[in-house]
Amino acid sequence: MLPEKENIILLEKLEQKSTIYVTKPFLPPLEEYIEYLNQIWKNEWVTNNGPLVRELERRLKEYLGVKHLFFLSNGTIGLQIAIKVLGLTGEIITTPFSYVATVNSILWENCKPVFVDIDSNTLCLDADKVENAITETTQAVLPTHVYGIPCNVEKINAVAKKHNLKVIYDAAHSFGTIFKNRHLSVFGDISVLSFHATKLFHTIEGGAIITNNDVLAEKIRLFRSFGHDRDDYFSIGINGKNSEFHAAVGLCLLPRMEGFIKKREELSHRYQKHFSGLNVQTPRIPENIRYNYSYYPILLQDENQLLRVMEGLRKNDIYPRRYFYPSLNQLQYLKGESCPVSENYAKRVLCLPLYYQLTLREIDKIAKIILNEINR
């Protein structure tokens, strides 16, 4: 066994050589997961709404405080099911600052995305600009809670109610964020979560669709499973189900959520300590929320500075991501409305590494490289 001093030196060398990615999934202790595997082998039930899937859905409903939740194969299929369940066929107002799955789901369901620019503080859809984008063929609003920061849900709800529009929230980033004592998942006609391995809470691959409407819930239940219940066929449908193996991962991780959020808060504050008072912007976190710290984005001065920072980090085996680039209204297969705020921010935003296993020492290293490149 190495002396303590030598252990510290070895650890420092390993950290210097290790590759740091923008995220790293937390995997539960293997023995804990194996306990669930033993149940699966005993039940011989691996998919088609098995007992672990139903248990995960029950626990998630309790954790999030929602009435109906359906565990899915991924979040994208949730957006597609939401659009189909609500019978949308016309224009859907959405954000240009999100992952491409948001707009692709609209296009996939043969609806027309109408882009409205983002709020410069939260980077979410600017609720004050939604009403001016409404036309006689507008049927819904599909905003994203970007980086887990809430959209202006109260203003969006008021505008939607006034114009008889449906609201679907892309809540892929929002698991664990609480607004006015309620999880963000309760807002809108339908809310869709992603449980991809890159997310705060994950099931390796997966997602969920949430509603408090009983009629919509029954449609979602059928649409998720080919439109039939045993040998009775009721509607169109698709295969959006997920397996017992994926549910088992979620059951292992859900009890750890509060610890995950607390650790990420600590890591985020360490970043902030380095950048405080300097010309490095971060989105404004509203005061009336419990934030989930799902990402740590920074806004650089311009795209040239961003590219320099990325190159400096890559030389040290550190790989941040440009979440989100490009602005979706500028996709080559979809030239949408001009959204100058989104277009500007998409060129300057960089998400830094943030995950449970990341150390404070590694954050110090990342921040030092960024500050050196900015000041160079």
Short mmCIF file of N, CA and C in Angstrom, two decimals, residues 11-145:
data_model
loop_
_atom_site.label_atom_id
_atom_site.label_comp_id
_atom_site.label_asym_id
_atom_site.label_seq_id
_atom_site.Cartn_x
_atom_site.Cartn_y
_atom_site.Cartn_z
N LEU A 11 -2.81 10.13 -7.71
CA LEU A 11 -4.14 10.62 -8.05
C LEU A 11 -4.06 11.84 -8.96
N GLU A 12 -3.16 12.74 -8.64
CA GLU A 12 -2.99 13.95 -9.46
C GLU A 12 -2.56 13.58 -10.87
N LYS A 13 -1.66 12.61 -11.01
CA LYS A 13 -1.22 12.19 -12.34
C LYS A 13 -2.35 11.56 -13.13
N LEU A 14 -3.16 10.75 -12.46
CA LEU A 14 -4.30 10.11 -13.13
C LEU A 14 -5.29 11.16 -13.60
N GLU A 15 -5.56 12.17 -12.76
CA GLU A 15 -6.49 13.22 -13.13
C GLU A 15 -5.95 14.03 -14.31
N GLN A 16 -4.65 14.25 -14.33
CA GLN A 16 -4.07 15.01 -15.42
C GLN A 16 -4.21 14.28 -16.75
N LYS A 17 -4.19 12.97 -16.71
CA LYS A 17 -4.21 12.19 -17.94
C LYS A 17 -5.62 11.77 -18.35
N SER A 18 -6.60 11.81 -17.42
CA SER A 18 -7.93 11.30 -17.72
C SER A 18 -8.68 12.25 -18.64
N THR A 19 -9.50 11.68 -19.51
CA THR A 19 -10.34 12.46 -20.41
C THR A 19 -11.59 12.89 -19.67
N ILE A 20 -11.94 14.15 -19.83
CA ILE A 20 -13.13 14.69 -19.19
C ILE A 20 -14.13 15.07 -20.28
N TYR A 21 -15.29 14.42 -20.25
CA TYR A 21 -16.34 14.73 -21.22
C TYR A 21 -17.37 15.67 -20.59
N VAL A 22 -18.27 16.18 -21.42
CA VAL A 22 -19.26 17.13 -20.92
C VAL A 22 -20.15 16.48 -19.88
N THR A 23 -20.35 15.18 -19.97
CA THR A 23 -21.13 14.47 -18.98
C THR A 23 -20.67 13.03 -18.88
N LYS A 24 -21.06 12.39 -17.81
CA LYS A 24 -20.75 10.97 -17.62
C LYS A 24 -21.89 10.37 -16.82
N PRO A 25 -22.52 9.32 -17.31
CA PRO A 25 -23.65 8.75 -16.58
C PRO A 25 -23.23 8.10 -15.27
N PHE A 26 -24.05 8.27 -14.26
CA PHE A 26 -23.82 7.58 -13.00
C PHE A 26 -24.45 6.19 -13.11
N LEU A 27 -23.66 5.16 -12.88
CA LEU A 27 -24.17 3.79 -12.88
C LEU A 27 -24.27 3.30 -11.44
N PRO A 28 -25.37 2.67 -11.08
CA PRO A 28 -25.54 2.23 -9.69
C PRO A 28 -24.57 1.11 -9.35
N PRO A 29 -24.37 0.85 -8.07
CA PRO A 29 -23.56 -0.30 -7.68
C PRO A 29 -24.07 -1.57 -8.35
N LEU A 30 -23.16 -2.34 -8.89
CA LEU A 30 -23.56 -3.51 -9.67
C LEU A 30 -24.39 -4.49 -8.85
N GLU A 31 -24.04 -4.68 -7.58
CA GLU A 31 -24.79 -5.62 -6.76
C GLU A 31 -26.23 -5.18 -6.56
N GLU A 32 -26.45 -3.87 -6.54
CA GLU A 32 -27.81 -3.34 -6.40
C GLU A 32 -28.63 -3.61 -7.66
N TYR A 33 -28.00 -3.41 -8.80
CA TYR A 33 -28.69 -3.67 -10.06
C TYR A 33 -28.96 -5.16 -10.22
N ILE A 34 -28.03 -5.99 -9.79
CA ILE A 34 -28.20 -7.44 -9.91
C ILE A 34 -29.41 -7.93 -9.11
N GLU A 35 -29.71 -7.27 -8.01
CA GLU A 35 -30.91 -7.64 -7.25
C GLU A 35 -32.15 -7.52 -8.11
N TYR A 36 -32.21 -6.46 -8.93
CA TYR A 36 -33.35 -6.31 -9.83
C TYR A 36 -33.28 -7.33 -10.97
N LEU A 37 -32.07 -7.62 -11.45
CA LEU A 37 -31.94 -8.64 -12.49
C LEU A 37 -32.46 -9.98 -11.99
N ASN A 38 -32.19 -10.29 -10.74
CA ASN A 38 -32.69 -11.55 -10.19
C ASN A 38 -34.21 -11.58 -10.22
N GLN A 39 -34.84 -10.44 -9.96
CA GLN A 39 -36.31 -10.37 -10.04
C GLN A 39 -36.78 -10.61 -11.47
N ILE A 40 -36.07 -10.00 -12.43
CA ILE A 40 -36.46 -10.16 -13.84
C ILE A 40 -36.36 -11.62 -14.25
N TRP A 41 -35.25 -12.27 -13.85
CA TRP A 41 -35.08 -13.68 -14.20
C TRP A 41 -36.15 -14.55 -13.53
N LYS A 42 -36.50 -14.19 -12.31
CA LYS A 42 -37.51 -14.95 -11.58
C LYS A 42 -38.88 -14.78 -12.23
N ASN A 43 -39.21 -13.54 -12.62
CA ASN A 43 -40.52 -13.27 -13.22
C ASN A 43 -40.61 -13.74 -14.66
N GLU A 44 -39.45 -13.79 -15.33
CA GLU A 44 -39.41 -14.10 -16.78
C GLU A 44 -40.31 -13.13 -17.57
N TRP A 45 -40.28 -11.89 -17.14
CA TRP A 45 -41.09 -10.82 -17.75
C TRP A 45 -40.12 -9.68 -18.04
N VAL A 46 -39.81 -9.44 -19.31
CA VAL A 46 -38.76 -8.49 -19.65
C VAL A 46 -39.28 -7.20 -20.29
N THR A 47 -40.49 -7.23 -20.83
CA THR A 47 -41.04 -6.03 -21.47
C THR A 47 -42.57 -6.09 -21.40
N ASN A 48 -43.25 -5.24 -22.19
CA ASN A 48 -44.73 -5.21 -22.20
C ASN A 48 -45.30 -4.91 -20.82
N ASN A 49 -44.87 -3.75 -20.28
CA ASN A 49 -45.46 -3.22 -19.04
C ASN A 49 -45.29 -4.17 -17.86
N GLY A 50 -44.05 -4.59 -17.65
CA GLY A 50 -43.74 -5.51 -16.57
C GLY A 50 -43.81 -4.87 -15.19
N PRO A 51 -43.61 -5.65 -14.13
CA PRO A 51 -43.75 -5.13 -12.76
C PRO A 51 -42.76 -4.03 -12.40
N LEU A 52 -41.53 -4.07 -12.93
CA LEU A 52 -40.56 -3.02 -12.61
C LEU A 52 -40.91 -1.72 -13.32
N VAL A 53 -41.41 -1.81 -14.54
CA VAL A 53 -41.87 -0.62 -15.26
C VAL A 53 -43.00 0.03 -14.48
N ARG A 54 -43.95 -0.75 -14.03
CA ARG A 54 -45.08 -0.20 -13.29
C ARG A 54 -44.64 0.38 -11.94
N GLU A 55 -43.66 -0.26 -11.31
CA GLU A 55 -43.15 0.26 -10.05
C GLU A 55 -42.43 1.59 -10.26
N LEU A 56 -41.63 1.68 -11.33
CA LEU A 56 -40.94 2.93 -11.62
C LEU A 56 -41.94 4.03 -11.92
N GLU A 57 -42.96 3.74 -12.71
CA GLU A 57 -43.98 4.75 -13.01
C GLU A 57 -44.65 5.23 -11.72
N ARG A 58 -44.97 4.33 -10.82
CA ARG A 58 -45.61 4.70 -9.56
C ARG A 58 -44.70 5.62 -8.74
N ARG A 59 -43.44 5.24 -8.63
CA ARG A 59 -42.51 6.05 -7.82
C ARG A 59 -42.25 7.41 -8.45
N LEU A 60 -42.17 7.45 -9.78
CA LEU A 60 -41.96 8.73 -10.46
C LEU A 60 -43.16 9.65 -10.28
N LYS A 61 -44.36 9.10 -10.33
CA LYS A 61 -45.56 9.91 -10.11
C LYS A 61 -45.55 10.51 -8.70
N GLU A 62 -45.12 9.73 -7.74
CA GLU A 62 -45.04 10.23 -6.36
C GLU A 62 -43.97 11.31 -6.25
N TYR A 63 -42.82 11.07 -6.85
CA TYR A 63 -41.71 12.03 -6.75
C TYR A 63 -42.07 13.35 -7.42
N LEU A 64 -42.70 13.28 -8.57
CA LEU A 64 -42.99 14.49 -9.36
C LEU A 64 -44.34 15.11 -9.01
N GLY A 65 -45.18 14.39 -8.31
CA GLY A 65 -46.49 14.93 -7.96
C GLY A 65 -47.43 15.07 -9.14
N VAL A 66 -47.43 14.06 -10.01
CA VAL A 66 -48.28 14.11 -11.21
C VAL A 66 -49.28 12.96 -11.17
N LYS A 67 -50.34 13.08 -11.95
CA LYS A 67 -51.42 12.10 -11.93
C LYS A 67 -51.15 10.91 -12.84
N HIS A 68 -50.70 11.20 -14.07
CA HIS A 68 -50.46 10.14 -15.04
C HIS A 68 -49.05 10.27 -15.61
N LEU A 69 -48.31 9.17 -15.60
CA LEU A 69 -46.96 9.15 -16.17
C LEU A 69 -46.75 7.80 -16.86
N PHE A 70 -46.24 7.85 -18.08
CA PHE A 70 -46.00 6.64 -18.85
C PHE A 70 -44.51 6.57 -19.22
N PHE A 71 -43.87 5.51 -18.82
CA PHE A 71 -42.45 5.28 -19.11
C PHE A 71 -42.31 4.88 -20.58
N LEU A 72 -41.39 5.56 -21.28
CA LEU A 72 -41.25 5.38 -22.73
C LEU A 72 -39.84 4.95 -23.10
N SER A 73 -39.68 4.56 -24.34
CA SER A 73 -38.38 4.15 -24.86
C SER A 73 -37.42 5.32 -24.99
N ASN A 74 -37.95 6.53 -25.20
CA ASN A 74 -37.12 7.74 -25.24
C ASN A 74 -38.02 8.97 -25.20
N GLY A 75 -37.41 10.12 -25.03
CA GLY A 75 -38.18 11.35 -24.94
C GLY A 75 -38.73 11.82 -26.28
N THR A 76 -38.01 11.54 -27.36
CA THR A 76 -38.46 11.98 -28.68
C THR A 76 -39.79 11.34 -29.05
N ILE A 77 -39.92 10.06 -28.77
CA ILE A 77 -41.20 9.39 -29.07
C ILE A 77 -42.31 9.98 -28.23
N GLY A 78 -41.95 10.51 -27.05
CA GLY A 78 -42.93 11.17 -26.21
C GLY A 78 -43.48 12.44 -26.86
N LEU A 79 -42.60 13.22 -27.46
CA LEU A 79 -43.05 14.43 -28.16
C LEU A 79 -43.95 14.07 -29.34
N GLN A 80 -43.58 13.02 -30.08
CA GLN A 80 -44.38 12.60 -31.22
C GLN A 80 -45.76 12.11 -30.77
N ILE A 81 -45.79 11.33 -29.71
CA ILE A 81 -47.07 10.85 -29.19
C ILE A 81 -47.92 12.03 -28.70
N ALA A 82 -47.28 12.99 -28.04
CA ALA A 82 -48.02 14.16 -27.54
C ALA A 82 -48.70 14.91 -28.67
N ILE A 83 -47.97 15.14 -29.75
CA ILE A 83 -48.54 15.85 -30.91
C ILE A 83 -49.69 15.06 -31.51
N LYS A 84 -49.52 13.75 -31.61
CA LYS A 84 -50.55 12.89 -32.20
C LYS A 84 -51.78 12.81 -31.29
N VAL A 85 -51.57 12.65 -30.00
CA VAL A 85 -52.67 12.53 -29.05
C VAL A 85 -53.54 13.78 -29.03
N LEU A 86 -52.90 14.94 -29.18
CA LEU A 86 -53.64 16.20 -29.16
C LEU A 86 -54.26 16.53 -30.51
N GLY A 87 -54.00 15.69 -31.51
CA GLY A 87 -54.61 15.88 -32.82
C GLY A 87 -54.11 17.10 -33.56
N LEU A 88 -52.85 17.45 -33.36
CA LEU A 88 -52.31 18.66 -33.98
C LEU A 88 -51.94 18.40 -35.44
N THR A 89 -52.33 19.34 -36.29
CA THR A 89 -52.05 19.21 -37.73
C THR A 89 -51.58 20.52 -38.35
N GLY A 90 -51.59 21.61 -37.60
CA GLY A 90 -51.25 22.91 -38.16
C GLY A 90 -49.94 23.46 -37.64
N GLU A 91 -49.93 24.73 -37.29
CA GLU A 91 -48.72 25.39 -36.82
C GLU A 91 -48.52 25.16 -35.32
N ILE A 92 -47.27 24.97 -34.96
CA ILE A 92 -46.89 24.83 -33.56
C ILE A 92 -45.78 25.83 -33.27
N ILE A 93 -46.03 26.76 -32.38
CA ILE A 93 -45.02 27.74 -31.99
C ILE A 93 -44.01 27.05 -31.09
N THR A 94 -42.74 27.25 -31.40
CA THR A 94 -41.70 26.57 -30.64
C THR A 94 -40.44 27.43 -30.53
N THR A 95 -39.47 26.91 -29.82
CA THR A 95 -38.22 27.64 -29.58
C THR A 95 -37.14 27.24 -30.57
N PRO A 96 -36.30 28.18 -31.00
CA PRO A 96 -35.17 27.83 -31.85
C PRO A 96 -33.96 27.37 -31.05
N PHE A 97 -34.04 27.48 -29.70
CA PHE A 97 -32.89 27.15 -28.86
C PHE A 97 -33.22 25.91 -28.05
N SER A 98 -32.94 24.75 -28.65
CA SER A 98 -33.25 23.47 -28.03
C SER A 98 -32.51 22.40 -28.80
N TYR A 99 -32.59 21.16 -28.31
CA TYR A 99 -32.03 20.05 -29.08
C TYR A 99 -32.90 19.81 -30.30
N VAL A 100 -32.30 19.28 -31.35
CA VAL A 100 -32.99 19.14 -32.63
C VAL A 100 -34.21 18.24 -32.54
N ALA A 101 -34.29 17.36 -31.56
CA ALA A 101 -35.45 16.48 -31.42
C ALA A 101 -36.74 17.26 -31.26
N THR A 102 -36.66 18.45 -30.67
CA THR A 102 -37.86 19.26 -30.45
C THR A 102 -38.53 19.61 -31.77
N VAL A 103 -37.78 20.19 -32.67
CA VAL A 103 -38.36 20.59 -33.95
C VAL A 103 -38.56 19.39 -34.87
N ASN A 104 -37.68 18.41 -34.81
CA ASN A 104 -37.85 17.23 -35.67
C ASN A 104 -39.14 16.48 -35.36
N SER A 105 -39.54 16.48 -34.10
CA SER A 105 -40.80 15.82 -33.73
C SER A 105 -41.99 16.52 -34.37
N ILE A 106 -41.93 17.84 -34.42
CA ILE A 106 -42.99 18.61 -35.08
C ILE A 106 -43.03 18.28 -36.56
N LEU A 107 -41.88 18.30 -37.21
CA LEU A 107 -41.81 17.99 -38.63
C LEU A 107 -42.24 16.55 -38.92
N TRP A 108 -41.81 15.62 -38.06
CA TRP A 108 -42.12 14.21 -38.26
C TRP A 108 -43.62 13.96 -38.25
N GLU A 109 -44.33 14.76 -37.46
CA GLU A 109 -45.79 14.61 -37.38
C GLU A 109 -46.51 15.52 -38.37
N ASN A 110 -45.75 16.00 -39.37
CA ASN A 110 -46.32 16.79 -40.47
C ASN A 110 -47.00 18.08 -40.00
N CYS A 111 -46.48 18.66 -38.94
CA CYS A 111 -46.93 19.97 -38.51
C CYS A 111 -45.88 21.01 -38.90
N LYS A 112 -46.23 22.27 -38.80
CA LYS A 112 -45.32 23.34 -39.19
C LYS A 112 -44.77 24.05 -37.96
N PRO A 113 -43.45 24.02 -37.75
CA PRO A 113 -42.87 24.77 -36.64
C PRO A 113 -42.81 26.26 -36.96
N VAL A 114 -43.20 27.07 -36.01
CA VAL A 114 -43.09 28.52 -36.13
C VAL A 114 -42.19 28.97 -34.97
N PHE A 115 -41.03 29.51 -35.32
CA PHE A 115 -40.05 29.86 -34.29
C PHE A 115 -40.30 31.25 -33.72
N VAL A 116 -40.26 31.32 -32.40
CA VAL A 116 -40.31 32.58 -31.67
C VAL A 116 -39.01 32.69 -30.89
N ASP A 117 -38.41 33.86 -30.88
CA ASP A 117 -37.09 34.05 -30.27
C ASP A 117 -37.13 33.81 -28.76
N ILE A 118 -35.94 33.76 -28.16
CA ILE A 118 -35.80 33.39 -26.76
C ILE A 118 -35.59 34.60 -25.87
N ASP A 119 -35.84 34.40 -24.59
CA ASP A 119 -35.57 35.41 -23.57
C ASP A 119 -34.07 35.45 -23.31
N SER A 120 -33.49 36.62 -23.26
CA SER A 120 -32.03 36.75 -23.15
C SER A 120 -31.50 36.38 -21.76
N ASN A 121 -32.38 36.30 -20.76
CA ASN A 121 -31.94 35.93 -19.41
C ASN A 121 -31.99 34.43 -19.17
N THR A 122 -33.10 33.79 -19.55
CA THR A 122 -33.28 32.37 -19.26
C THR A 122 -32.93 31.47 -20.45
N LEU A 123 -32.89 32.02 -21.65
CA LEU A 123 -32.66 31.30 -22.89
C LEU A 123 -33.83 30.40 -23.27
N CYS A 124 -34.94 30.53 -22.55
CA CYS A 124 -36.17 29.82 -22.90
C CYS A 124 -37.00 30.67 -23.87
N LEU A 125 -38.01 30.05 -24.46
CA LEU A 125 -38.93 30.76 -25.35
C LEU A 125 -39.43 32.04 -24.68
N ASP A 126 -39.37 33.15 -25.40
CA ASP A 126 -39.80 34.44 -24.86
C ASP A 126 -41.33 34.50 -24.87
N ALA A 127 -41.92 34.33 -23.70
CA ALA A 127 -43.38 34.27 -23.60
C ALA A 127 -44.04 35.57 -24.04
N ASP A 128 -43.34 36.69 -23.95
CA ASP A 128 -43.91 37.98 -24.35
C ASP A 128 -44.04 38.11 -25.87
N LYS A 129 -43.39 37.21 -26.61
CA LYS A 129 -43.44 37.29 -28.08
C LYS A 129 -44.35 36.23 -28.70
N VAL A 130 -44.91 35.37 -27.89
CA VAL A 130 -45.71 34.26 -28.42
C VAL A 130 -46.98 34.76 -29.09
N GLU A 131 -47.68 35.68 -28.44
CA GLU A 131 -49.00 36.09 -28.95
C GLU A 131 -48.91 36.70 -30.34
N ASN A 132 -47.85 37.44 -30.62
CA ASN A 132 -47.71 38.05 -31.95
C ASN A 132 -47.47 37.03 -33.06
N ALA A 133 -47.08 35.81 -32.69
CA ALA A 133 -46.80 34.77 -33.69
C ALA A 133 -48.02 33.90 -33.99
N ILE A 134 -49.10 34.11 -33.25
CA ILE A 134 -50.29 33.28 -33.42
C ILE A 134 -51.05 33.69 -34.69
N THR A 135 -51.41 32.68 -35.47
CA THR A 135 -52.22 32.88 -36.68
C THR A 135 -53.47 32.02 -36.56
N GLU A 136 -54.30 32.05 -37.58
CA GLU A 136 -55.54 31.27 -37.56
C GLU A 136 -55.28 29.76 -37.64
N THR A 137 -54.05 29.39 -38.03
CA THR A 137 -53.73 27.95 -38.11
C THR A 137 -52.84 27.48 -36.95
N THR A 138 -52.56 28.37 -36.00
CA THR A 138 -51.78 27.97 -34.83
C THR A 138 -52.63 27.08 -33.92
N GLN A 139 -52.04 25.94 -33.51
CA GLN A 139 -52.79 25.01 -32.67
C GLN A 139 -52.15 24.75 -31.31
N ALA A 140 -50.85 25.03 -31.19
CA ALA A 140 -50.18 24.67 -29.94
C ALA A 140 -48.90 25.48 -29.76
N VAL A 141 -48.37 25.42 -28.54
CA VAL A 141 -47.08 25.98 -28.21
C VAL A 141 -46.23 24.85 -27.63
N LEU A 142 -44.99 24.72 -28.11
CA LEU A 142 -44.09 23.67 -27.63
C LEU A 142 -42.77 24.32 -27.19
N PRO A 143 -42.70 24.77 -25.95
CA PRO A 143 -41.46 25.38 -25.43
C PRO A 143 -40.57 24.31 -24.77
N THR A 144 -39.32 24.68 -24.51
CA THR A 144 -38.37 23.83 -23.80
C THR A 144 -37.89 24.54 -22.53
N HIS A 145 -37.89 23.80 -21.43
CA HIS A 145 -37.29 24.33 -20.20
C HIS A 145 -35.77 24.15 -20.34
#
